[in-house]
Short mmCIF file of C-alpha atoms in Angstrom, two decimals:
data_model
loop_
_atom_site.label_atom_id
_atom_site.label_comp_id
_atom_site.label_asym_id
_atom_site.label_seq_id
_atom_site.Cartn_x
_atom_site.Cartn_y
_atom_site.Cartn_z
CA UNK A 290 -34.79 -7.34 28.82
CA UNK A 291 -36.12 -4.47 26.57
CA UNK A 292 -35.83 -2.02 29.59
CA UNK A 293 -32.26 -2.89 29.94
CA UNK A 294 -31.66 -2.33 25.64
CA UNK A 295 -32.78 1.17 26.44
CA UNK A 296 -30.49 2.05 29.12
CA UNK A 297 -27.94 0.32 27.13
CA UNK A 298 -28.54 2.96 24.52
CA UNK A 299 -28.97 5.60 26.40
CA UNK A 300 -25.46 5.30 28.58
CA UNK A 301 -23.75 4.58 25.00
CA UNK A 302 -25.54 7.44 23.73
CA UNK A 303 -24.64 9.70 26.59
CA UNK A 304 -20.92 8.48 26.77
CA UNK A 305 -20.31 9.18 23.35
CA UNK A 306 -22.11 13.06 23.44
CA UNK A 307 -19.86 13.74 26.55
CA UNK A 308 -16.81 12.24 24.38
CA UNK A 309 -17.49 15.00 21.46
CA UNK A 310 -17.81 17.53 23.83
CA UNK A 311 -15.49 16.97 26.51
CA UNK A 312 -12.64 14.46 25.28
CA UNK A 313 -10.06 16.38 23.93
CA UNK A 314 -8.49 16.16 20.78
CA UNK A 315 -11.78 16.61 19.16
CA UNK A 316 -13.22 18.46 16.11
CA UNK A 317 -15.99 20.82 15.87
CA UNK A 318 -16.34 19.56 12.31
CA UNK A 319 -16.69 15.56 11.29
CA UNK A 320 -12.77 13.78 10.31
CA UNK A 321 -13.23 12.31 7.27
CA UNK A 322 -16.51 14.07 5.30
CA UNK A 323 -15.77 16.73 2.54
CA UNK A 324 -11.95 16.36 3.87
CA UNK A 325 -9.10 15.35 1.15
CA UNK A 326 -6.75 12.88 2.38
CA UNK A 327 -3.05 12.31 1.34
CA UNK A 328 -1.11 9.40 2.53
CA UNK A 329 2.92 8.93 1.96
CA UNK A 330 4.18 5.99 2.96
CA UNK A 331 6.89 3.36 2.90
CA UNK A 332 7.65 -0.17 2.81
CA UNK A 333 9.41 -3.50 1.83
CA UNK A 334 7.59 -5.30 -1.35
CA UNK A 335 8.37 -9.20 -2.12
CA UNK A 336 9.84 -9.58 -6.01
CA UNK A 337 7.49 -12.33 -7.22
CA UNK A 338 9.62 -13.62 -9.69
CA UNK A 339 13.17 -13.13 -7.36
CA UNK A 340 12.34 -13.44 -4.19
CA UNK A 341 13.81 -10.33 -3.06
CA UNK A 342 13.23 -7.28 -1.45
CA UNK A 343 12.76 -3.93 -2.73
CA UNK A 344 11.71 -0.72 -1.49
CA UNK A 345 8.27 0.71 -1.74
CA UNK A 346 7.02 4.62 -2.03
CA UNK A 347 3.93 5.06 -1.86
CA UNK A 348 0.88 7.76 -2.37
CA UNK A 349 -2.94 8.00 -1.25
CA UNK A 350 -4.85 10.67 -2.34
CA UNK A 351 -8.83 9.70 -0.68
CA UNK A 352 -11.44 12.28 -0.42
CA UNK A 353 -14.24 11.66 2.79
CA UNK A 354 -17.49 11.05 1.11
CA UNK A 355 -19.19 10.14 4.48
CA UNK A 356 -17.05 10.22 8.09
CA UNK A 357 -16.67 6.72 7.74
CA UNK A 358 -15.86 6.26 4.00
CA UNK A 359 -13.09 7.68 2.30
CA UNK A 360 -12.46 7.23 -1.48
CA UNK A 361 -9.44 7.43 -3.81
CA UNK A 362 -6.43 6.21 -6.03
CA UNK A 363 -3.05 5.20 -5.48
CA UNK A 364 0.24 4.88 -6.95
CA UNK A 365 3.34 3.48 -5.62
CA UNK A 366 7.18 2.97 -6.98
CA UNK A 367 10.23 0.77 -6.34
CA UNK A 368 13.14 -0.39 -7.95
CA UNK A 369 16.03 -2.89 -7.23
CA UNK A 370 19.57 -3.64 -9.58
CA UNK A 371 21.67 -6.48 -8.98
CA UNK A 372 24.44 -8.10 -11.07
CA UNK A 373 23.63 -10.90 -13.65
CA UNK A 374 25.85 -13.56 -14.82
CA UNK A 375 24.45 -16.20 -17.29
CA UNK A 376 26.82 -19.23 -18.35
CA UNK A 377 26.92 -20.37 -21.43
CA UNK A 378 27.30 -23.30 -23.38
CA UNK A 379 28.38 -25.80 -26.39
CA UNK A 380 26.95 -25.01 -29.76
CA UNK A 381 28.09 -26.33 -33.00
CA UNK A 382 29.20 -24.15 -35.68
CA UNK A 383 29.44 -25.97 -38.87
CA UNK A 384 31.94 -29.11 -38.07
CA UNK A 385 33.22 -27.04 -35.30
CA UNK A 386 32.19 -27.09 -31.43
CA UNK A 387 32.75 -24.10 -29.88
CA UNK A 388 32.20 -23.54 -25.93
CA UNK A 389 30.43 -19.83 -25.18
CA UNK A 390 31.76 -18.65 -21.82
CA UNK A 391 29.19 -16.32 -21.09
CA UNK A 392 25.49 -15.50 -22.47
CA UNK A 393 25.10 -12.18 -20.55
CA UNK A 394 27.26 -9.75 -17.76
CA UNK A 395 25.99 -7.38 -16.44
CA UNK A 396 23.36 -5.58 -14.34
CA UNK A 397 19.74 -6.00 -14.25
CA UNK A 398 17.30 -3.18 -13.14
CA UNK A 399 13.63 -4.07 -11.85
CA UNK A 400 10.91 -1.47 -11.33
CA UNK A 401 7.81 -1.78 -10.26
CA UNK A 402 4.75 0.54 -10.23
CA UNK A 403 1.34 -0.07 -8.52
CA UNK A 404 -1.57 2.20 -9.12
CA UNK A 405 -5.14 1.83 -9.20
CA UNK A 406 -7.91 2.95 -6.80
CA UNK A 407 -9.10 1.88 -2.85
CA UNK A 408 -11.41 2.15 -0.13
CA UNK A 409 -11.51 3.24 3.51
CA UNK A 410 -13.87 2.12 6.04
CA UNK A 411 -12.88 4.30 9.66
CA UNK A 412 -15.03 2.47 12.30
CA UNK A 413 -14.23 4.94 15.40
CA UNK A 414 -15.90 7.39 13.73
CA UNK A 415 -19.44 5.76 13.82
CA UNK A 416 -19.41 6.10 17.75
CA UNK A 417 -16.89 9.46 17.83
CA UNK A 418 -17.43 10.99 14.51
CA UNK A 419 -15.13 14.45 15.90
CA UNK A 420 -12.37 12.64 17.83
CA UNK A 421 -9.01 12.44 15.78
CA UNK A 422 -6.47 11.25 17.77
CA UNK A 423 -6.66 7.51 17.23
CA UNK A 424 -7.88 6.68 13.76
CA UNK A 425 -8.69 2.77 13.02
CA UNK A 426 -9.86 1.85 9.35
CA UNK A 427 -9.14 -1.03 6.99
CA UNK A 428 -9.31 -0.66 3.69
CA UNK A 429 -9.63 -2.38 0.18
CA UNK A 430 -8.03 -2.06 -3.14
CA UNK A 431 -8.14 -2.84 -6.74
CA UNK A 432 -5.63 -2.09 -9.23
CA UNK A 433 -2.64 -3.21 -11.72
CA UNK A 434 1.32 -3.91 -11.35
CA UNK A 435 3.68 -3.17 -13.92
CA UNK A 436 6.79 -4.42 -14.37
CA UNK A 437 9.90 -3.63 -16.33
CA UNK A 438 13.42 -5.58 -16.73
CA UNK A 439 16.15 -3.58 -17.95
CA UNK A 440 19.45 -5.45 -18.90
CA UNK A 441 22.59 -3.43 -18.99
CA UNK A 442 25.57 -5.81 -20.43
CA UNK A 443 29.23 -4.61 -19.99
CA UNK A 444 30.16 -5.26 -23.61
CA UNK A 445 26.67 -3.86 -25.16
CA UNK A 446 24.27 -1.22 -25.25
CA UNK A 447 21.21 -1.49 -22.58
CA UNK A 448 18.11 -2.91 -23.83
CA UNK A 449 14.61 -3.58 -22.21
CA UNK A 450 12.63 -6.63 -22.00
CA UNK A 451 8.60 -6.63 -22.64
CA UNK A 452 6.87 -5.01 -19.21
CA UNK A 453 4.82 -7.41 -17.36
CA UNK A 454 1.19 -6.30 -16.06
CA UNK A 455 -0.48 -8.07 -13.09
CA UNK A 456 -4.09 -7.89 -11.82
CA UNK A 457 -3.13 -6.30 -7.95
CA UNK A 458 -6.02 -7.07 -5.18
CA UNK A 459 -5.00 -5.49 -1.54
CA UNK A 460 -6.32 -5.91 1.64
CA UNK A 461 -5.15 -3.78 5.00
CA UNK A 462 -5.82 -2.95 8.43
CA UNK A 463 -4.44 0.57 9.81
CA UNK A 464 -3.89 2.60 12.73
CA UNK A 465 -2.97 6.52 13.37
CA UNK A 466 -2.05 8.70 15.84
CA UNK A 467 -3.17 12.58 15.20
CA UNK A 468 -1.48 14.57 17.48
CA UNK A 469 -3.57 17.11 14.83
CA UNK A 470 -6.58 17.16 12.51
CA UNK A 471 -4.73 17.90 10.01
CA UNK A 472 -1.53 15.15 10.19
CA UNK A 473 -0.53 12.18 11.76
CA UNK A 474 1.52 9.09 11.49
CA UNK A 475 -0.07 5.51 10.46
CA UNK A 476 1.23 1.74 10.28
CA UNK A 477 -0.88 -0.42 7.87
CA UNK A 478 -0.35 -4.41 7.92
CA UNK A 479 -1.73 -5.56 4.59
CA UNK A 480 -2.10 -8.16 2.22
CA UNK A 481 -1.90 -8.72 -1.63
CA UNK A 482 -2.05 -11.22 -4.09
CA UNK A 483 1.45 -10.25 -5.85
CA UNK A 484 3.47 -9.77 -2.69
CA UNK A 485 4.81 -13.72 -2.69
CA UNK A 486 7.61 -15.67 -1.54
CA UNK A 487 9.37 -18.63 -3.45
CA UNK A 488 10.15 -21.30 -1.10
CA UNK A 489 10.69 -24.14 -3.13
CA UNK A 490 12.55 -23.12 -6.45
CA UNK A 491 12.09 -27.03 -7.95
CA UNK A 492 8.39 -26.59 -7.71
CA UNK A 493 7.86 -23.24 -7.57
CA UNK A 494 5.59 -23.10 -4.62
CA UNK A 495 5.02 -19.26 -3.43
CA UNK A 496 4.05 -18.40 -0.12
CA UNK A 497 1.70 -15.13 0.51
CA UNK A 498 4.07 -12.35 2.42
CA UNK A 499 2.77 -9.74 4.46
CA UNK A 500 3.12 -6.02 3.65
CA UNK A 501 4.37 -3.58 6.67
CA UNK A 502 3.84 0.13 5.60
CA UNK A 503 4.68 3.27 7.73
CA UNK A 504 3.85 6.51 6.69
CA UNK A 505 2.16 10.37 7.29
CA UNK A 506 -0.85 11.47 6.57
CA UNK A 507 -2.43 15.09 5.37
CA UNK A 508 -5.85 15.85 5.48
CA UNK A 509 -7.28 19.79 4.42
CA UNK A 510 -10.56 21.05 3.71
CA UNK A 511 -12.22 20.57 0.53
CA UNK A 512 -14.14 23.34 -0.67
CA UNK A 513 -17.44 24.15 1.99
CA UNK A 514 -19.90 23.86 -0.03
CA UNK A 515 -18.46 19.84 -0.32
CA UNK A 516 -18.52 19.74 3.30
CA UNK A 517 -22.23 19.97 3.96
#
């Protein structure tokens, strides 16, 4: 049984020196370590409070501590306006009763920014720390959302309600092609605990909604002396 461990080893060993050295689109120098990373990417975000879409830009700036960790911070952007109409009411004014039409017409503008900072974990590279054509990783994230509401009435000036601020924890597995070292495309399917669904507006039950991002990705040389 031990015999056959060895050989084990030694075929995975040799498979993956003749993969550095004979695969091509390969490196002479590791992916990820003393590289700088910069992701831009795009997607569809779930309003928590709305349940609506909006779109997402995003951008990942990582640095490659080791080839298979990659550090950074993030920041992201989106924004959505639709029309508002609240009814009113009665309210009683003195002896009188009077019947308000309308509370508020006009549009409402949402933005949302997420920033904060994440973690890469790039299995491949344990096994092919040079190749670069297919990149696998998943990845981990802490951070904040902010929200702001701005109400623009027809028959008023604009004002802006208090911004909201969320606790954001993310969770994503990605894929990229590299046709070079130095860019590629990626898809990400992730996971957070902001991006939610209202289903039942009596109750207010949310359901969890999946994130779909699509993007390009930059990587360059940090300085050498960071890339020992």
């Amino acid at each position: 049984m031990r015999k056959r461990i060895y050989l084990l080893a030694l075929l995975l060993l040799s498979c993956t020196a003749f993969a550095q050295t004979n695969l091509p689109f390969t490196s002479l120098k590791p992916f990820n370590k003393g590289n700088f990373k910069i992701d831009a990417s795009y997607s569809r975000m779930m309003q928590n409070y709305t349940s609506l879409y909006y779109p997402d830009f995003r951008v990942d700036i990582g640095y490659g501590i080791t080839n298979w960790c990659v550090v950074g911070v993030f920041g992201s952007f989106g924004t959505h306006e639709s029309r508002m109409t609240i009814g009113g009411g009665y309210s009683i004014h003195g002896s009188d009763t009077i019947y308000d039409p309308v509370v508020f017409d006009g549009n409402q503008i949402e933005r949302y920014y997420h920033y904060g900072i994440d973690a890469e974990l790039h299995p491949l590279t344990f096994l092919l720390p040079n190749f670069y054509f297919i990149d696998m990783y998943c990845r981990g994230e802490l951070g904040m959302r902010t929200v702001t509401e701005q109400y623009i009435p027809d028959y008023d000036a604009d004002y802006i309600d208090p911004v909201h601020n969320d606790f954001l924890i993310d969770g994503s597995l990605g894929v990229a092609i590299n046709p070079s070292k130095y860019f590629g495309l990626f898809y990400e399917y992730a996971y957070d605990n902001l991006n939610k669904k209202t289903i039942n507006y009596s109750t207010g039950t949310k359901k969890t909604q999946p994130i779909h991002r699509f993007g390009l990705n930059v990587r360059f040389p940090g300085p050498k002396k960071w890339q020992r």
